PDB file of C-alpha atoms in Angstrom:
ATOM      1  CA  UNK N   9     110.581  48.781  88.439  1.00  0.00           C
ATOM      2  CA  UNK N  10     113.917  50.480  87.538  1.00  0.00           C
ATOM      3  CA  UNK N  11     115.963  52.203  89.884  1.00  0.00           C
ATOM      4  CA  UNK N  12     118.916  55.106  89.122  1.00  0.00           C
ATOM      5  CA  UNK N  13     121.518  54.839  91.582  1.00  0.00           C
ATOM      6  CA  UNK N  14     125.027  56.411  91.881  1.00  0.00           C
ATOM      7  CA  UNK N  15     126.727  53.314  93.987  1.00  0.00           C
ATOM      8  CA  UNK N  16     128.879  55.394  95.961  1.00  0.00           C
ATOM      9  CA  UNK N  17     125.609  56.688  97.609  1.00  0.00           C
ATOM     10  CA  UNK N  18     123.908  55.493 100.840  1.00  0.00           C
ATOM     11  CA  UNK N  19     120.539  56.383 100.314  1.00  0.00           C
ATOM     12  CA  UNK N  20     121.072  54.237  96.879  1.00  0.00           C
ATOM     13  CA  UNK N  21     122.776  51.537  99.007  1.00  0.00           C
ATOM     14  CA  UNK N  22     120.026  51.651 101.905  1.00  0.00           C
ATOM     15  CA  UNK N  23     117.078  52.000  99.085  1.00  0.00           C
ATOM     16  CA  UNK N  24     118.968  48.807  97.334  1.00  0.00           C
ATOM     17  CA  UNK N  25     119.219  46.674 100.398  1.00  0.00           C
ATOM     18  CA  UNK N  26     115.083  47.335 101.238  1.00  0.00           C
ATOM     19  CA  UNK N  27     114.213  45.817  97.982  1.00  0.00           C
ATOM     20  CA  UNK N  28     116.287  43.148  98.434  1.00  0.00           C
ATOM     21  CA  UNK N  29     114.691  42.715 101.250  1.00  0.00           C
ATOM     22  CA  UNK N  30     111.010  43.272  99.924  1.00  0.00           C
ATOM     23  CA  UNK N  31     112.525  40.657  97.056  1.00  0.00           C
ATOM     24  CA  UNK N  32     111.395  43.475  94.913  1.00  0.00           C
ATOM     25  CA  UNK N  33     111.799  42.634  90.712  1.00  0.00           C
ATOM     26  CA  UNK N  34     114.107  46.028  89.741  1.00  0.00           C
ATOM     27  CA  UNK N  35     116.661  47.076  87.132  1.00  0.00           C
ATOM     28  CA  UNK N  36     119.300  48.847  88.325  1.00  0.00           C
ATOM     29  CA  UNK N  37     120.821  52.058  86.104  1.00  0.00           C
ATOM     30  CA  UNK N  38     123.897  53.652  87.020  1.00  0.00           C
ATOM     31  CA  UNK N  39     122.809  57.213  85.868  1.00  0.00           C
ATOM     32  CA  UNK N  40     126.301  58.923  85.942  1.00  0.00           C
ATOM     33  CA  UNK N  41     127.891  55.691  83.539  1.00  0.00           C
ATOM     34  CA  UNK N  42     124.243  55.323  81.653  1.00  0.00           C
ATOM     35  CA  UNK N  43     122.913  58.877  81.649  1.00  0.00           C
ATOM     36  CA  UNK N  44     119.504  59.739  81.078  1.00  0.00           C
ATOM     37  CA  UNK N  45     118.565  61.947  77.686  1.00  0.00           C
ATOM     38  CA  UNK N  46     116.604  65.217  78.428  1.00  0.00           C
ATOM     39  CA  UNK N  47     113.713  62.797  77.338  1.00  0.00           C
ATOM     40  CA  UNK N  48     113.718  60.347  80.026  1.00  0.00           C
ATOM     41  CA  UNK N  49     114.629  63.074  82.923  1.00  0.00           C
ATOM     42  CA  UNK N  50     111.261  64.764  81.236  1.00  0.00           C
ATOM     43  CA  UNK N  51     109.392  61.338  81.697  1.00  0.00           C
ATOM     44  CA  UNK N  52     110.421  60.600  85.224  1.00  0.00           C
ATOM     45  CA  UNK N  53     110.047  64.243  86.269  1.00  0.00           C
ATOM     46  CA  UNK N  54     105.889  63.999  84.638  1.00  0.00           C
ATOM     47  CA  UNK N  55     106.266  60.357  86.519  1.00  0.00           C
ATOM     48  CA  UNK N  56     107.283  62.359  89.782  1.00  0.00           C
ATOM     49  CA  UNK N  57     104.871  65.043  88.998  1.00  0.00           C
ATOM     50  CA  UNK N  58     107.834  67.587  89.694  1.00  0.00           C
ATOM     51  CA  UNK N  59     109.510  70.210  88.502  1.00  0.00           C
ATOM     52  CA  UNK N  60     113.656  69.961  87.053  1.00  0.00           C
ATOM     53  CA  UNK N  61     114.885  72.054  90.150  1.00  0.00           C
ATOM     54  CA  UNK N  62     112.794  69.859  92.616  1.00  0.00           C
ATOM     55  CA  UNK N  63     114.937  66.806  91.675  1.00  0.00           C
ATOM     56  CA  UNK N  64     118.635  68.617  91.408  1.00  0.00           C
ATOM     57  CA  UNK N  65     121.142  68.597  93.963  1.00  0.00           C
ATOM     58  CA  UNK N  66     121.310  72.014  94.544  1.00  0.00           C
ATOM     59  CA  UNK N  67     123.527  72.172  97.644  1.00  0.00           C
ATOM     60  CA  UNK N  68     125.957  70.079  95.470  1.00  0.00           C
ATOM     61  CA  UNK N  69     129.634  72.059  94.573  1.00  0.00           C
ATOM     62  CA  UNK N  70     129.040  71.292  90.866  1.00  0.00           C
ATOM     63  CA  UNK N  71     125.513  73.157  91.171  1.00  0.00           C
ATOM     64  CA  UNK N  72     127.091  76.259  91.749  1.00  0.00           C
ATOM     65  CA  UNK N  73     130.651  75.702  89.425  1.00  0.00           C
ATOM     66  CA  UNK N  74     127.603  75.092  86.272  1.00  0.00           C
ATOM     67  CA  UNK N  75     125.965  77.649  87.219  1.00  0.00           C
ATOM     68  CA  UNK N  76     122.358  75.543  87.468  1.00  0.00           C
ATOM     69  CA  UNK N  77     121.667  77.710  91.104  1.00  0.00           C
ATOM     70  CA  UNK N  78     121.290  80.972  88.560  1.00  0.00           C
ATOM     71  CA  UNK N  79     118.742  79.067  86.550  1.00  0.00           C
ATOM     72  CA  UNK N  80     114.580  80.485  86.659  1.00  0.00           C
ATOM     73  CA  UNK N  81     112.810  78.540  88.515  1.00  0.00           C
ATOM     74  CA  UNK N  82     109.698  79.342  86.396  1.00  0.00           C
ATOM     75  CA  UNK N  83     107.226  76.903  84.955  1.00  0.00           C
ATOM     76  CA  UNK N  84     107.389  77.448  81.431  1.00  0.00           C
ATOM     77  CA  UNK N  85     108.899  74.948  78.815  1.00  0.00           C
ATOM     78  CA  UNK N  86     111.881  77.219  78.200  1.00  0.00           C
ATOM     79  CA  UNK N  87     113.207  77.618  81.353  1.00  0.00           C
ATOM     80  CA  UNK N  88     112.326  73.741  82.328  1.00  0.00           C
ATOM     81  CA  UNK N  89     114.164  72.784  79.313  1.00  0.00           C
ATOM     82  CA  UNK N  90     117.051  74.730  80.723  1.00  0.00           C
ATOM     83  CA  UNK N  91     116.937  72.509  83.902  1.00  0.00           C
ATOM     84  CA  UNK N  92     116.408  69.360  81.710  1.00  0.00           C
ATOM     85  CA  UNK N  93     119.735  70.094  79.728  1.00  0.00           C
ATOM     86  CA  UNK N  94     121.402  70.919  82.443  1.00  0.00           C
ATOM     87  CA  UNK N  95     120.580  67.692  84.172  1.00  0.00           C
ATOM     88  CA  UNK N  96     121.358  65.873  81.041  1.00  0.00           C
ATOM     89  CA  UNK N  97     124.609  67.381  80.615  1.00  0.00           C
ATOM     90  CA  UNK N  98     125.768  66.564  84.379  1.00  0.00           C
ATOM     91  CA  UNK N  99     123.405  63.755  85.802  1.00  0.00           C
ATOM     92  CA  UNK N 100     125.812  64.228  89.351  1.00  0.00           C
ATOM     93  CA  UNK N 101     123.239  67.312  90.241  1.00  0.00           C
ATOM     94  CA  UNK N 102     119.855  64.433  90.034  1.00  0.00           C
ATOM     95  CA  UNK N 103     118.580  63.485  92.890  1.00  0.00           C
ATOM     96  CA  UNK N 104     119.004  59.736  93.968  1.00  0.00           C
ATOM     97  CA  UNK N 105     117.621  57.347  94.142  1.00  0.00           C
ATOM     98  CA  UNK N 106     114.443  57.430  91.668  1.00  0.00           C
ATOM     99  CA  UNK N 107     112.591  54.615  91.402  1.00  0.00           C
ATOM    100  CA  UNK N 108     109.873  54.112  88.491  1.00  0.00           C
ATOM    101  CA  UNK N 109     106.520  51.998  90.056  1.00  0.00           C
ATOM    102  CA  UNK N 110     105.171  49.551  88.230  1.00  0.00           C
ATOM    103  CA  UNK N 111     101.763  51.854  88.430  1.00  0.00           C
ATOM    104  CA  UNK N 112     103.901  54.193  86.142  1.00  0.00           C
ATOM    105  CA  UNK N 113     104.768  56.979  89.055  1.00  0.00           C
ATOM    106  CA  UNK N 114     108.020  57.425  90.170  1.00  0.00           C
ATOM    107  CA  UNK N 115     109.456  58.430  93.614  1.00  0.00           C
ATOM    108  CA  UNK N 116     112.767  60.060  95.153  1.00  0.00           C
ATOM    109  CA  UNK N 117     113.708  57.025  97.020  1.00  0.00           C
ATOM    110  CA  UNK N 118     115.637  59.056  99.943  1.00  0.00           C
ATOM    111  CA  UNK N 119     113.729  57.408 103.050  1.00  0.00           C
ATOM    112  CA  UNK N 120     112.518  54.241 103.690  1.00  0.00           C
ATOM    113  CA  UNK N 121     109.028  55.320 103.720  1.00  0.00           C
ATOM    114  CA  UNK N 122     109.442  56.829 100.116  1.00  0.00           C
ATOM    115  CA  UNK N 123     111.026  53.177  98.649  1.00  0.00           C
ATOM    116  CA  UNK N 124     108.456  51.162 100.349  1.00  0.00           C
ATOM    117  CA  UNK N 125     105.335  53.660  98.713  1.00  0.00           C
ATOM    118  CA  UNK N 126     106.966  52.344  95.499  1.00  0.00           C
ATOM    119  CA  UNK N 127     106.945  49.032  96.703  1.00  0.00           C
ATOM    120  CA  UNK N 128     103.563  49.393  97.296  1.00  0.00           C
ATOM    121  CA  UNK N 129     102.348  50.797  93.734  1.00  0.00           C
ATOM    122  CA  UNK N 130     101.197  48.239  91.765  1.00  0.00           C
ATOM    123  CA  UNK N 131      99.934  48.428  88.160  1.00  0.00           C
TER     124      UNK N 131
END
């Protein structure tokens, strides 16, 4: 189980202190200091089984300074690969926290009901 956390965050910090809690076996990444490559936002996002605009932080200021707000929202590979890059190039607009299941899904870890469904996905 890996989790991508921004530290600063309370939803990371709550998520954190549940698996602790759990004693939960994780990896923590720091996705803004160990950013993810378009190719591992495409994995978790098929792990998810969402879509690039479903997982970025759209209300954030830097969503509408980069311009990611004017982006389609249409499910082709071009425009998701617009998303993808766009996450790549400024990991502060990805939701947090994700955390990959060891049954190979993935979840947005935001309540405690989402982190403990990972908990509970074994392989």
């Amino acid at each position: 189980m890996e989790i991508w956390i921004n530290p600063a965050c309370s939803k990371c910090r709550s998520a954190l202190t549940l698996l602790d809690a759990e004693g939960a076996d994780y990896t923590v990444r720091r996705y803004l200091e160990d950013v993810p490559s378009e190719d591992e936002i495409r994995e978790v996002l098929g792990r998810l089984g969402l879509e690039p605009w479903d997982i970025t932080r759209t209300s954030d200021p830097l969503a509408k300074e980069t311009g990611v707000r004017d982006l389609p929202r249409e499910e082709t590979d071009a425009a998701r690969g617009l998303w993808i890059a766009h996450l790549a190039a400024h990991p502060k607009l990805i939701q947090r926290p994700i955390i990959t299941a060891e049954d190979g899904t993935a979840v947005v870890g935001r309540s405690e009901e989402a982190v403990r469904e990972a908990l509970s996905r074994k392989g």
